[in-house]
CSV table of N, CA and C in Angstrom, one decimal:
chain,number,residue,atom,x,y,z
K,1,UNK,N,-46.6,116.7,-127.6
K,1,UNK,CA,-47.4,116.8,-128.8
K,1,UNK,C,-48.9,117.0,-128.5
K,2,UNK,N,-49.6,117.7,-129.3
K,2,UNK,CA,-51.0,117.9,-129.1
K,2,UNK,C,-51.7,117.9,-130.4
K,3,UNK,N,-53.0,117.6,-130.4
K,3,UNK,CA,-53.9,117.5,-131.6
K,3,UNK,C,-54.6,118.9,-131.7
K,4,UNK,N,-54.6,119.6,-132.8
K,4,UNK,CA,-55.3,120.8,-133.0
K,4,UNK,C,-56.6,120.5,-133.7
K,5,UNK,N,-57.7,121.2,-133.5
K,5,UNK,CA,-58.9,121.1,-134.3
K,5,UNK,C,-58.8,121.9,-135.5
K,6,UNK,N,-57.7,122.2,-136.1
K,6,UNK,CA,-57.5,122.9,-137.3
K,6,UNK,C,-56.7,122.0,-138.3
K,7,UNK,N,-57.2,121.9,-139.5
K,7,UNK,CA,-56.6,120.9,-140.4
K,7,UNK,C,-56.1,121.6,-141.7
K,8,UNK,N,-56.1,120.7,-142.7
K,8,UNK,CA,-55.6,121.2,-144.1
K,8,UNK,C,-56.5,122.3,-144.6
K,9,UNK,N,-55.9,123.3,-145.2
K,9,UNK,CA,-56.6,124.5,-145.6
K,9,UNK,C,-56.8,125.6,-144.5
K,10,UNK,N,-56.6,125.2,-143.3
K,10,UNK,CA,-56.7,126.2,-142.2
K,10,UNK,C,-55.3,126.5,-141.6
K,11,UNK,N,-54.4,125.5,-141.6
K,11,UNK,CA,-53.1,125.8,-141.1
K,11,UNK,C,-52.0,125.1,-142.0
K,12,UNK,N,-50.8,125.5,-141.8
K,12,UNK,CA,-49.7,124.9,-142.6
K,12,UNK,C,-48.6,124.5,-141.7
K,13,UNK,N,-47.8,123.5,-142.1
K,13,UNK,CA,-46.7,123.0,-141.3
K,13,UNK,C,-45.8,124.3,-141.0
K,14,UNK,N,-45.4,124.4,-139.7
K,14,UNK,CA,-44.6,125.6,-139.3
K,14,UNK,C,-45.4,126.7,-138.7
K,15,UNK,N,-46.7,126.7,-138.9
K,15,UNK,CA,-47.5,127.8,-138.3
K,15,UNK,C,-47.4,127.8,-136.8
K,16,UNK,N,-47.3,129.0,-136.2
K,16,UNK,CA,-47.2,129.1,-134.8
K,16,UNK,C,-48.4,129.7,-134.1
K,17,UNK,N,-48.8,129.2,-133.0
K,17,UNK,CA,-50.0,129.7,-132.3
K,17,UNK,C,-49.7,130.0,-130.8
K,18,UNK,N,-50.3,131.0,-130.3
K,18,UNK,CA,-50.3,131.3,-128.9
K,18,UNK,C,-51.4,130.5,-128.3
K,19,UNK,N,-51.2,129.9,-127.1
K,19,UNK,CA,-52.2,129.1,-126.4
K,19,UNK,C,-52.6,130.0,-125.2
K,20,UNK,N,-54.0,130.2,-125.1
K,20,UNK,CA,-54.4,131.1,-124.1
K,20,UNK,C,-55.8,130.7,-123.5
K,21,UNK,N,-56.2,131.3,-122.4
K,21,UNK,CA,-57.5,131.2,-121.9
K,21,UNK,C,-58.0,132.5,-121.5
K,22,UNK,N,-59.3,132.7,-121.7
K,22,UNK,CA,-59.9,134.0,-121.3
K,22,UNK,C,-60.2,134.1,-119.8
K,23,UNK,N,-59.8,135.2,-119.2
K,23,UNK,CA,-60.0,135.3,-117.8
K,23,UNK,C,-61.2,136.2,-117.4
K,24,UNK,N,-61.2,137.4,-118.1
K,24,UNK,CA,-62.3,138.3,-117.8
K,24,UNK,C,-62.5,139.4,-118.9
K,25,UNK,N,-63.6,140.0,-118.9
K,25,UNK,CA,-63.9,141.1,-119.8
K,25,UNK,C,-63.1,142.4,-119.3
K,26,UNK,N,-62.7,143.2,-120.2
K,26,UNK,CA,-62.1,144.5,-119.9
K,26,UNK,C,-63.1,145.6,-120.4
K,27,UNK,N,-63.5,146.5,-119.5
K,27,UNK,CA,-64.6,147.4,-119.9
K,27,UNK,C,-64.0,148.9,-119.7
K,28,UNK,N,-64.5,149.8,-120.6
K,28,UNK,CA,-64.1,151.2,-120.5
K,28,UNK,C,-64.6,151.8,-119.2
K,29,UNK,N,-63.7,152.5,-118.5
K,29,UNK,CA,-64.1,153.1,-117.3
K,29,UNK,C,-65.1,154.2,-117.4
K,30,UNK,N,-65.2,154.8,-118.6
K,30,UNK,CA,-66.1,155.9,-118.8
K,30,UNK,C,-67.5,155.4,-119.3
K,31,UNK,N,-67.5,154.5,-120.2
K,31,UNK,CA,-68.8,154.0,-120.8
K,31,UNK,C,-69.3,152.6,-120.4
K,32,UNK,N,-68.4,151.9,-119.7
K,32,UNK,CA,-68.7,150.4,-119.3
K,32,UNK,C,-68.8,149.6,-120.5
K,33,UNK,N,-68.5,150.0,-121.7
K,33,UNK,CA,-68.5,149.3,-122.9
K,33,UNK,C,-67.3,148.2,-122.9
K,34,UNK,N,-67.6,147.0,-123.4
K,34,UNK,CA,-66.5,146.0,-123.4
K,34,UNK,C,-65.5,146.4,-124.5
K,35,UNK,N,-64.2,146.5,-124.0
K,35,UNK,CA,-63.1,146.9,-124.9
K,35,UNK,C,-62.4,145.6,-125.4
K,36,UNK,N,-62.4,144.5,-124.6
K,36,UNK,CA,-61.7,143.3,-125.0
K,36,UNK,C,-61.8,142.4,-123.8
K,37,UNK,N,-60.8,141.4,-123.8
K,37,UNK,CA,-60.8,140.4,-122.8
K,37,UNK,C,-59.3,140.3,-122.3
K,38,UNK,N,-59.2,140.1,-121.0
K,38,UNK,CA,-57.9,139.8,-120.4
K,38,UNK,C,-57.7,138.3,-120.5
K,39,UNK,N,-56.6,137.9,-121.1
K,39,UNK,CA,-56.3,136.5,-121.3
K,39,UNK,C,-55.0,136.1,-120.5
K,40,UNK,N,-54.9,134.9,-120.1
K,40,UNK,CA,-53.7,134.3,-119.6
K,40,UNK,C,-53.0,133.6,-120.8
K,41,UNK,N,-51.8,133.9,-121.1
K,41,UNK,CA,-51.0,133.2,-122.1
K,41,UNK,C,-50.4,132.0,-121.4
K,42,UNK,N,-50.8,130.8,-122.0
K,42,UNK,CA,-50.3,129.6,-121.4
K,42,UNK,C,-49.0,129.0,-122.0
K,43,UNK,N,-48.7,129.5,-123.2
K,43,UNK,CA,-47.6,129.1,-124.0
K,43,UNK,C,-47.8,129.3,-125.4
K,44,UNK,N,-47.0,128.6,-126.3
K,44,UNK,CA,-47.1,128.6,-127.7
K,44,UNK,C,-46.7,127.3,-128.3
K,45,UNK,N,-47.3,127.0,-129.5
K,45,UNK,CA,-47.0,125.8,-130.2
K,45,UNK,C,-46.8,126.0,-131.7
K,46,UNK,N,-46.2,124.9,-132.3
K,46,UNK,CA,-45.9,125.0,-133.7
K,46,UNK,C,-46.5,123.7,-134.4
K,47,UNK,N,-47.2,123.9,-135.5
K,47,UNK,CA,-47.8,122.8,-136.3
K,47,UNK,C,-46.7,122.0,-136.9
K,48,UNK,N,-46.7,120.6,-136.7
K,48,UNK,CA,-45.7,119.7,-137.2
K,48,UNK,C,-46.2,118.8,-138.4
K,49,UNK,N,-47.5,118.5,-138.4
K,49,UNK,CA,-48.0,117.5,-139.3
K,49,UNK,C,-49.5,117.8,-139.6
K,50,UNK,N,-49.9,117.8,-140.8
K,50,UNK,CA,-51.4,117.9,-141.2
K,50,UNK,C,-52.0,116.5,-141.3
K,51,UNK,N,-53.1,116.3,-140.7
K,51,UNK,CA,-53.8,115.0,-140.7
K,51,UNK,C,-55.2,115.1,-141.1
K,52,UNK,N,-55.5,115.8,-142.2
K,52,UNK,CA,-56.9,116.0,-142.7
K,52,UNK,C,-57.6,117.1,-141.9
K,53,UNK,N,-58.6,116.8,-141.1
K,53,UNK,CA,-59.4,117.8,-140.4
K,53,UNK,C,-58.7,118.3,-139.2
K,54,UNK,N,-57.6,117.7,-138.8
K,54,UNK,CA,-56.9,118.1,-137.6
K,54,UNK,C,-55.4,118.3,-137.9
K,55,UNK,N,-54.6,118.6,-137.0
K,55,UNK,CA,-53.2,118.7,-137.2
K,55,UNK,C,-52.5,118.4,-135.9
K,56,UNK,N,-51.2,117.9,-136.1
K,56,UNK,CA,-50.4,117.6,-134.9
K,56,UNK,C,-49.5,118.8,-134.7
K,57,UNK,N,-49.3,119.2,-133.4
K,57,UNK,CA,-48.4,120.3,-133.1
K,57,UNK,C,-47.6,119.9,-131.9
K,58,UNK,N,-46.5,120.7,-131.7
K,58,UNK,CA,-45.6,120.5,-130.6
K,58,UNK,C,-45.7,121.8,-129.8
K,59,UNK,N,-45.9,121.6,-128.4
K,59,UNK,CA,-45.8,122.8,-127.6
K,59,UNK,C,-44.4,123.1,-127.4
K,60,UNK,N,-44.1,124.3,-127.8
K,60,UNK,CA,-42.6,124.8,-127.8
K,60,UNK,C,-42.4,125.5,-126.5
K,61,UNK,N,-43.3,126.2,-125.9
K,61,UNK,CA,-43.0,126.8,-124.6
K,61,UNK,C,-44.3,126.8,-123.8
K,62,UNK,N,-44.2,126.4,-122.5
K,62,UNK,CA,-45.3,126.3,-121.6
K,62,UNK,C,-45.1,127.2,-120.4
K,63,UNK,N,-46.0,128.0,-120.1
K,63,UNK,CA,-45.9,128.9,-118.9
K,63,UNK,C,-46.8,128.5,-117.8
K,64,UNK,N,-47.8,127.6,-118.1
K,64,UNK,CA,-48.7,127.1,-117.1
K,64,UNK,C,-49.4,125.8,-117.6
K,65,UNK,N,-50.2,125.2,-116.7
K,65,UNK,CA,-50.9,124.0,-117.0
K,65,UNK,C,-51.9,124.3,-118.2
K,66,UNK,N,-52.0,123.3,-119.1
K,66,UNK,CA,-52.9,123.5,-120.2
K,66,UNK,C,-53.9,122.3,-120.2
K,67,UNK,N,-55.2,122.6,-120.5
K,67,UNK,CA,-56.2,121.5,-120.5
K,67,UNK,C,-56.8,121.5,-121.8
K,68,UNK,N,-57.4,120.3,-122.1
K,68,UNK,CA,-58.2,120.2,-123.4
K,68,UNK,C,-59.2,121.3,-123.5
K,69,UNK,N,-59.2,121.9,-124.7
K,69,UNK,CA,-60.3,122.9,-124.9
K,69,UNK,C,-59.7,124.3,-124.8
K,70,UNK,N,-58.4,124.5,-124.4
K,70,UNK,CA,-57.9,125.9,-124.3
K,70,UNK,C,-57.8,126.4,-125.7
K,71,UNK,N,-57.8,127.7,-125.9
K,71,UNK,CA,-57.9,128.3,-127.2
K,71,UNK,C,-56.5,128.7,-127.8
K,72,UNK,N,-56.4,128.8,-129.1
K,72,UNK,CA,-55.2,129.2,-129.8
K,72,UNK,C,-55.5,130.4,-130.7
K,73,UNK,N,-54.5,131.2,-130.9
K,73,UNK,CA,-54.6,132.3,-131.9
K,73,UNK,C,-53.2,132.4,-132.6
K,74,UNK,N,-53.3,132.9,-133.8
K,74,UNK,CA,-52.0,133.1,-134.5
K,74,UNK,C,-51.0,133.9,-133.7
K,75,UNK,N,-49.7,133.4,-133.8
K,75,UNK,CA,-48.7,134.0,-132.9
K,75,UNK,C,-47.9,135.0,-133.8
K,76,UNK,N,-48.2,136.3,-133.8
K,76,UNK,CA,-47.4,137.2,-134.7
K,76,UNK,C,-46.1,137.4,-134.0
K,77,UNK,N,-45.1,137.7,-134.9
K,77,UNK,CA,-43.8,138.0,-134.4
K,77,UNK,C,-43.8,139.5,-134.0
K,78,UNK,N,-43.6,139.8,-132.8
K,78,UNK,CA,-43.6,141.2,-132.3
K,78,UNK,C,-42.2,141.8,-132.4
K,79,UNK,N,-42.2,143.0,-132.9
K,79,UNK,CA,-40.9,143.8,-133.0
K,79,UNK,C,-40.4,144.1,-131.6
K,80,UNK,N,-39.2,143.8,-131.3
K,80,UNK,CA,-38.7,144.0,-129.9
K,80,UNK,C,-38.2,145.5,-129.7
K,81,UNK,N,-38.2,146.3,-130.8
K,81,UNK,CA,-37.7,147.7,-130.7
K,81,UNK,C,-38.9,148.5,-131.0
K,82,UNK,N,-39.0,149.6,-130.2
K,82,UNK,CA,-40.1,150.6,-130.4
K,82,UNK,C,-39.5,151.9,-130.5
K,83,UNK,N,-39.8,152.6,-131.6
K,83,UNK,CA,-39.3,154.0,-131.7
K,83,UNK,C,-40.3,155.0,-131.1
K,84,UNK,N,-39.8,155.7,-130.2
K,84,UNK,CA,-40.7,156.7,-129.5
K,84,UNK,C,-41.0,157.8,-130.4
K,85,UNK,N,-42.3,158.2,-130.5
K,85,UNK,CA,-42.8,159.2,-131.3
K,85,UNK,C,-43.7,160.1,-130.5
K,86,UNK,N,-43.9,161.4,-131.0
K,86,UNK,CA,-44.7,162.3,-130.3
K,86,UNK,C,-46.2,162.0,-130.6
K,87,UNK,N,-47.0,162.3,-129.7
K,87,UNK,CA,-48.5,162.1,-129.8
K,87,UNK,C,-49.2,163.4,-129.7
K,88,UNK,N,-50.2,163.5,-130.6
K,88,UNK,CA,-51.0,164.8,-130.5
K,88,UNK,C,-51.5,165.1,-129.1
K,89,UNK,N,-51.5,166.4,-128.7
K,89,UNK,CA,-51.8,166.8,-127.3
K,89,UNK,C,-53.3,166.5,-127.1
K,90,UNK,N,-54.1,166.4,-128.1
K,90,UNK,CA,-55.6,166.3,-127.8
K,90,UNK,C,-56.1,164.9,-127.3
K,91,UNK,N,-55.2,163.9,-127.3
K,91,UNK,CA,-55.6,162.6,-126.9
K,91,UNK,C,-55.6,162.5,-125.4
K,92,UNK,N,-56.8,162.2,-124.9
K,92,UNK,CA,-57.0,162.0,-123.4
K,92,UNK,C,-57.7,160.7,-123.2
K,93,UNK,N,-57.3,159.9,-122.3
K,93,UNK,CA,-58.0,158.6,-122.1
K,93,UNK,C,-57.7,158.2,-120.7
K,94,UNK,N,-58.0,156.9,-120.4
K,94,UNK,CA,-57.7,156.4,-119.0
K,94,UNK,C,-57.1,155.0,-119.1
K,95,UNK,N,-56.4,154.6,-118.0
K,95,UNK,CA,-55.9,153.3,-117.8
K,95,UNK,C,-57.2,152.5,-117.5
K,96,UNK,N,-57.4,151.4,-118.2
K,96,UNK,CA,-58.6,150.6,-117.9
K,96,UNK,C,-58.4,149.2,-117.3
K,97,UNK,N,-57.1,148.8,-117.3
K,97,UNK,CA,-56.8,147.5,-116.8
K,97,UNK,C,-55.3,147.3,-116.5
K,98,UNK,N,-55.0,146.6,-115.4
K,98,UNK,CA,-53.7,146.3,-115.0
K,98,UNK,C,-53.6,144.8,-115.1
K,99,UNK,N,-52.5,144.2,-115.7
K,99,UNK,CA,-52.5,142.8,-115.9
K,99,UNK,C,-52.0,142.1,-114.6
K,100,UNK,N,-52.1,140.7,-114.5
K,100,UNK,CA,-51.6,139.9,-113.5
K,100,UNK,C,-52.2,140.2,-112.1
K,101,UNK,N,-53.5,140.6,-112.1
K,101,UNK,CA,-54.2,140.8,-110.8
K,101,UNK,C,-53.5,141.9,-110.0
K,102,UNK,N,-52.8,142.8,-110.6
K,102,UNK,CA,-52.2,144.0,-109.9
K,102,UNK,C,-53.3,145.0,-109.6
K,103,UNK,N,-53.1,145.7,-108.5
K,103,UNK,CA,-54.1,146.8,-108.2
K,103,UNK,C,-53.4,148.1,-108.4
K,104,UNK,N,-52.0,148.1,-108.4
K,104,UNK,CA,-51.3,149.3,-108.7
K,104,UNK,C,-50.0,148.8,-109.6
K,105,UNK,N,-49.4,149.8,-110.3
K,105,UNK,CA,-48.3,149.5,-111.1
K,105,UNK,C,-47.4,150.7,-111.1
K,106,UNK,N,-46.1,150.5,-111.3
K,106,UNK,CA,-45.2,151.6,-111.4
K,106,UNK,C,-44.2,151.4,-112.5
K,107,UNK,N,-43.0,151.9,-112.4
K,107,UNK,CA,-41.9,151.7,-113.4
K,107,UNK,C,-41.8,150.3,-113.8
K,108,UNK,N,-41.7,150.1,-115.2
K,108,UNK,CA,-41.5,148.7,-115.7
K,108,UNK,C,-42.7,147.9,-115.8
K,109,UNK,N,-43.9,148.4,-115.5
K,109,UNK,CA,-45.1,147.7,-115.6
K,109,UNK,C,-45.8,148.0,-116.9
K,110,UNK,N,-46.9,147.3,-117.1
K,110,UNK,CA,-47.7,147.5,-118.3
K,110,UNK,C,-49.1,147.9,-117.9
K,111,UNK,N,-49.7,148.8,-118.7
K,111,UNK,CA,-51.1,149.2,-118.5
K,111,UNK,C,-51.9,149.2,-119.8
K,112,UNK,N,-53.2,148.9,-119.7
K,112,UNK,CA,-54.1,148.9,-120.9
K,112,UNK,C,-54.9,150.2,-120.9
K,113,UNK,N,-55.0,150.8,-122.1
K,113,UNK,CA,-55.6,152.1,-122.2
K,113,UNK,C,-56.8,152.0,-123.1
K,114,UNK,N,-57.8,153.0,-122.9
K,114,UNK,CA,-59.0,153.0,-123.6
K,114,UNK,C,-58.9,153.9,-124.9
K,115,UNK,N,-57.7,154.0,-125.4
K,115,UNK,CA,-57.5,154.7,-126.6
K,115,UNK,C,-56.6,154.0,-127.6
K,116,UNK,N,-56.9,154.0,-128.9
K,116,UNK,CA,-56.1,153.2,-129.9
K,116,UNK,C,-55.9,154.0,-131.2
K,117,UNK,N,-55.7,153.3,-132.3
K,117,UNK,CA,-55.4,153.9,-133.6
K,117,UNK,C,-56.6,154.9,-134.0
K,118,UNK,N,-57.8,154.6,-133.7
K,118,UNK,CA,-58.9,155.5,-134.0
K,118,UNK,C,-58.7,156.9,-133.4
K,119,UNK,N,-58.0,156.9,-132.2
K,119,UNK,CA,-57.8,158.2,-131.5
K,119,UNK,C,-56.5,158.8,-131.8
K,120,UNK,N,-55.7,158.2,-132.7
K,120,UNK,CA,-54.4,158.8,-133.0
K,120,UNK,C,-53.2,158.2,-132.3
K,121,UNK,N,-53.4,157.1,-131.5
K,121,UNK,CA,-52.3,156.4,-130.8
K,121,UNK,C,-51.7,155.4,-131.8
K,122,UNK,N,-50.3,155.4,-131.7
K,122,UNK,CA,-49.5,154.5,-132.6
K,122,UNK,C,-48.5,153.7,-131.7
K,123,UNK,N,-48.0,152.6,-132.2
K,123,UNK,CA,-46.9,152.0,-131.5
K,123,UNK,C,-45.8,153.0,-131.4
K,124,UNK,N,-45.2,153.2,-130.2
K,124,UNK,CA,-44.2,154.2,-130.0
K,124,UNK,C,-44.7,155.5,-129.5
K,125,UNK,N,-46.1,155.7,-129.5
K,125,UNK,CA,-46.6,157.0,-128.9
K,125,UNK,C,-46.1,157.2,-127.5
K,126,UNK,N,-45.6,158.3,-127.2
K,126,UNK,CA,-45.2,158.6,-125.8
K,126,UNK,C,-46.4,159.4,-125.2
K,127,UNK,N,-46.8,158.9,-124.0
K,127,UNK,CA,-48.0,159.5,-123.3
K,127,UNK,C,-47.6,159.8,-121.9
K,128,UNK,N,-48.4,160.7,-121.4
K,128,UNK,CA,-48.2,161.2,-120.0
K,128,UNK,C,-49.4,160.9,-119.1
K,129,UNK,N,-49.2,160.4,-118.0
K,129,UNK,CA,-50.2,160.3,-117.0
K,129,UNK,C,-50.1,161.5,-116.0
K,130,UNK,N,-51.2,162.1,-115.8
K,130,UNK,CA,-51.2,163.2,-114.9
K,130,UNK,C,-52.4,163.2,-113.9
K,131,UNK,N,-52.2,163.9,-112.8
K,131,UNK,CA,-53.2,164.1,-111.8
K,131,UNK,C,-53.8,165.5,-112.1
K,132,UNK,N,-55.1,165.6,-112.1
K,132,UNK,CA,-55.8,166.9,-112.4
K,132,UNK,C,-55.5,167.8,-111.1
K,133,UNK,N,-55.4,169.0,-111.4
K,133,UNK,CA,-55.2,170.0,-110.3
K,133,UNK,C,-56.5,170.1,-109.5
K,134,UNK,N,-56.3,170.6,-108.3
K,134,UNK,CA,-57.4,170.7,-107.3
K,134,UNK,C,-58.1,172.1,-107.5
K,135,UNK,N,-59.3,172.1,-107.0
K,135,UNK,CA,-60.0,173.4,-106.9
K,135,UNK,C,-59.9,173.8,-105.4
K,136,UNK,N,-59.2,174.8,-105.0
K,136,UNK,CA,-59.1,175.3,-103.6
K,136,UNK,C,-59.7,176.6,-103.5
K,137,UNK,N,-60.1,176.9,-102.3
K,137,UNK,CA,-60.6,178.3,-102.0
K,137,UNK,C,-59.5,179.2,-101.5
K,138,UNK,N,-59.3,180.3,-102.2
K,138,UNK,CA,-58.4,181.3,-101.7
K,138,UNK,C,-59.2,182.3,-100.8
K,139,UNK,N,-59.1,182.0,-99.5
K,139,UNK,CA,-59.9,182.7,-98.5
K,139,UNK,C,-59.6,184.2,-98.5
K,140,UNK,N,-58.4,184.7,-98.8
K,140,UNK,CA,-58.1,186.0,-98.7
K,140,UNK,C,-58.7,186.8,-99.9
K,141,UNK,N,-59.0,186.2,-101.0
K,141,UNK,CA,-59.6,186.8,-102.1
K,141,UNK,C,-61.0,186.4,-102.3
K,142,UNK,N,-61.4,185.4,-101.5
K,142,UNK,CA,-62.8,184.8,-101.5
K,142,UNK,C,-63.2,184.3,-102.9
K,143,UNK,N,-62.2,183.5,-103.5
K,143,UNK,CA,-62.5,182.9,-104.9
K,143,UNK,C,-61.9,181.5,-104.8
K,144,UNK,N,-62.5,180.7,-105.7
K,144,UNK,CA,-62.0,179.3,-105.9
K,144,UNK,C,-60.9,179.4,-107.0
K,145,UNK,N,-59.8,178.7,-106.8
K,145,UNK,CA,-58.7,178.7,-107.7
K,145,UNK,C,-58.4,177.2,-108.1
K,146,UNK,N,-57.9,177.0,-109.3
K,146,UNK,CA,-57.6,175.7,-109.7
K,146,UNK,C,-56.0,175.6,-109.7
K,147,UNK,N,-55.5,174.6,-109.1
K,147,UNK,CA,-54.1,174.3,-109.1
K,147,UNK,C,-53.7,173.7,-110.4
K,148,UNK,N,-52.5,173.8,-110.8
K,148,UNK,CA,-52.1,173.1,-112.1
K,148,UNK,C,-52.1,171.6,-112.1
K,149,UNK,N,-52.4,171.0,-113.2
K,149,UNK,CA,-52.2,169.5,-113.4
K,149,UNK,C,-50.7,169.2,-113.2
K,150,UNK,N,-50.4,168.0,-112.8
K,150,UNK,CA,-49.0,167.7,-112.7
K,150,UNK,C,-48.8,166.2,-113.2
K,151,UNK,N,-47.7,166.0,-113.9
K,151,UNK,CA,-47.3,164.7,-114.5
K,151,UNK,C,-46.9,163.7,-113.4
K,152,UNK,N,-47.4,162.5,-113.5
K,152,UNK,CA,-46.9,161.5,-112.5
K,152,UNK,C,-46.3,160.3,-113.2
K,153,UNK,N,-46.4,160.2,-114.6
K,153,UNK,CA,-45.8,159.0,-115.2
K,153,UNK,C,-45.6,159.3,-116.7
K,154,UNK,N,-44.6,158.6,-117.3
K,154,UNK,CA,-44.4,158.6,-118.8
K,154,UNK,C,-44.6,157.2,-119.3
K,155,UNK,N,-45.4,157.0,-120.4
K,155,UNK,CA,-45.7,155.7,-120.9
K,155,UNK,C,-45.3,155.7,-122.4
K,156,UNK,N,-45.0,154.5,-122.9
K,156,UNK,CA,-44.8,154.4,-124.4
K,156,UNK,C,-45.6,153.2,-124.8
K,157,UNK,N,-46.4,153.4,-125.9
K,157,UNK,CA,-47.3,152.4,-126.4
K,157,UNK,C,-46.5,151.3,-127.1
K,158,UNK,N,-46.7,150.0,-126.7
K,158,UNK,CA,-46.0,148.9,-127.3
K,158,UNK,C,-46.9,148.0,-128.2
K,159,UNK,N,-48.3,148.2,-128.1
K,159,UNK,CA,-49.2,147.4,-128.9
K,159,UNK,C,-50.5,148.3,-129.0
K,160,UNK,N,-51.1,148.2,-130.2
K,160,UNK,CA,-52.3,149.0,-130.4
K,160,UNK,C,-53.3,148.3,-131.3
K,161,UNK,N,-54.6,148.5,-130.9
K,161,UNK,CA,-55.7,148.0,-131.8
K,161,UNK,C,-56.5,149.3,-132.1
K,162,UNK,N,-57.6,149.1,-132.8
K,162,UNK,CA,-58.4,150.3,-133.3
K,162,UNK,C,-58.8,151.2,-132.1
K,163,UNK,N,-59.2,150.6,-131.0
K,163,UNK,CA,-59.7,151.4,-129.9
K,163,UNK,C,-59.0,151.2,-128.5
K,164,UNK,N,-58.0,150.3,-128.5
K,164,UNK,CA,-57.3,150.2,-127.2
K,164,UNK,C,-55.8,150.1,-127.5
K,165,UNK,N,-55.0,150.2,-126.4
K,165,UNK,CA,-53.6,150.0,-126.6
K,165,UNK,C,-53.0,149.5,-125.3
K,166,UNK,N,-51.7,149.0,-125.4
K,166,UNK,CA,-51.0,148.5,-124.2
K,166,UNK,C,-49.8,149.4,-124.1
K,167,UNK,N,-49.5,150.0,-123.0
K,167,UNK,CA,-48.3,150.8,-122.8
K,167,UNK,C,-47.4,150.3,-121.7
K,168,UNK,N,-46.1,150.6,-121.8
K,168,UNK,CA,-45.1,150.3,-120.9
K,168,UNK,C,-44.8,151.5,-120.1
K,169,UNK,N,-44.7,151.4,-118.7
K,169,UNK,CA,-44.5,152.5,-117.8
K,169,UNK,C,-42.9,152.8,-117.8
K,170,UNK,N,-42.5,153.9,-118.5
K,170,UNK,CA,-41.1,154.2,-118.6
K,170,UNK,C,-40.6,154.7,-117.2
K,171,UNK,N,-41.4,155.6,-116.6
K,171,UNK,CA,-41.1,156.2,-115.4
K,171,UNK,C,-42.3,156.7,-114.7
K,172,UNK,N,-42.3,156.7,-113.3
K,172,UNK,CA,-43.5,157.2,-112.5
K,172,UNK,C,-42.9,157.7,-111.2
K,173,UNK,N,-43.6,158.8,-110.7
K,173,UNK,CA,-43.3,159.4,-109.5
K,173,UNK,C,-44.1,158.7,-108.3
K,174,UNK,N,-45.1,158.0,-108.7
K,174,UNK,CA,-46.0,157.3,-107.7
K,174,UNK,C,-46.6,156.1,-108.4
K,175,UNK,N,-47.3,155.3,-107.7
K,175,UNK,CA,-48.0,154.1,-108.2
K,175,UNK,C,-49.2,154.6,-109.1
K,176,UNK,N,-49.5,153.8,-110.1
K,176,UNK,CA,-50.7,154.1,-111.0
K,176,UNK,C,-51.8,153.1,-110.6
């Protein structure tokens, strides 16, 4: 059991909250603008009793040690099924963050993107990660030529906000 600093009028019996702590800022690789924060999810709890200015809750799941002062946020029920949908070709963005202190990720991993609803991304949007073609010198013709871009991964968006999204790596031919 734990005491929450939220009471009558702020929560109701049965409300569920995710318990988390902020780890670091996530910045756009193009503009260095803060896009959000990487958080560690410590578990979740459910409100059991209202006690005026506070409430009593029960920790239902714990993934890590929790200390006094960790934060909580409403725990939305996420849909476990995602319908893949096409995405307009004009959306281009970058992977801006890899969770769990990873430096690379491949099939089955998650990536955070600097594009969201504002840019036309939706839950279920299928995206492609590609390597840009190279500019090489064709010595025989004495001209520079650009090789074609090539796809290295397929992603599907599983969570989206106005300017960012989280995508699951469906397949990749190399690490991202």
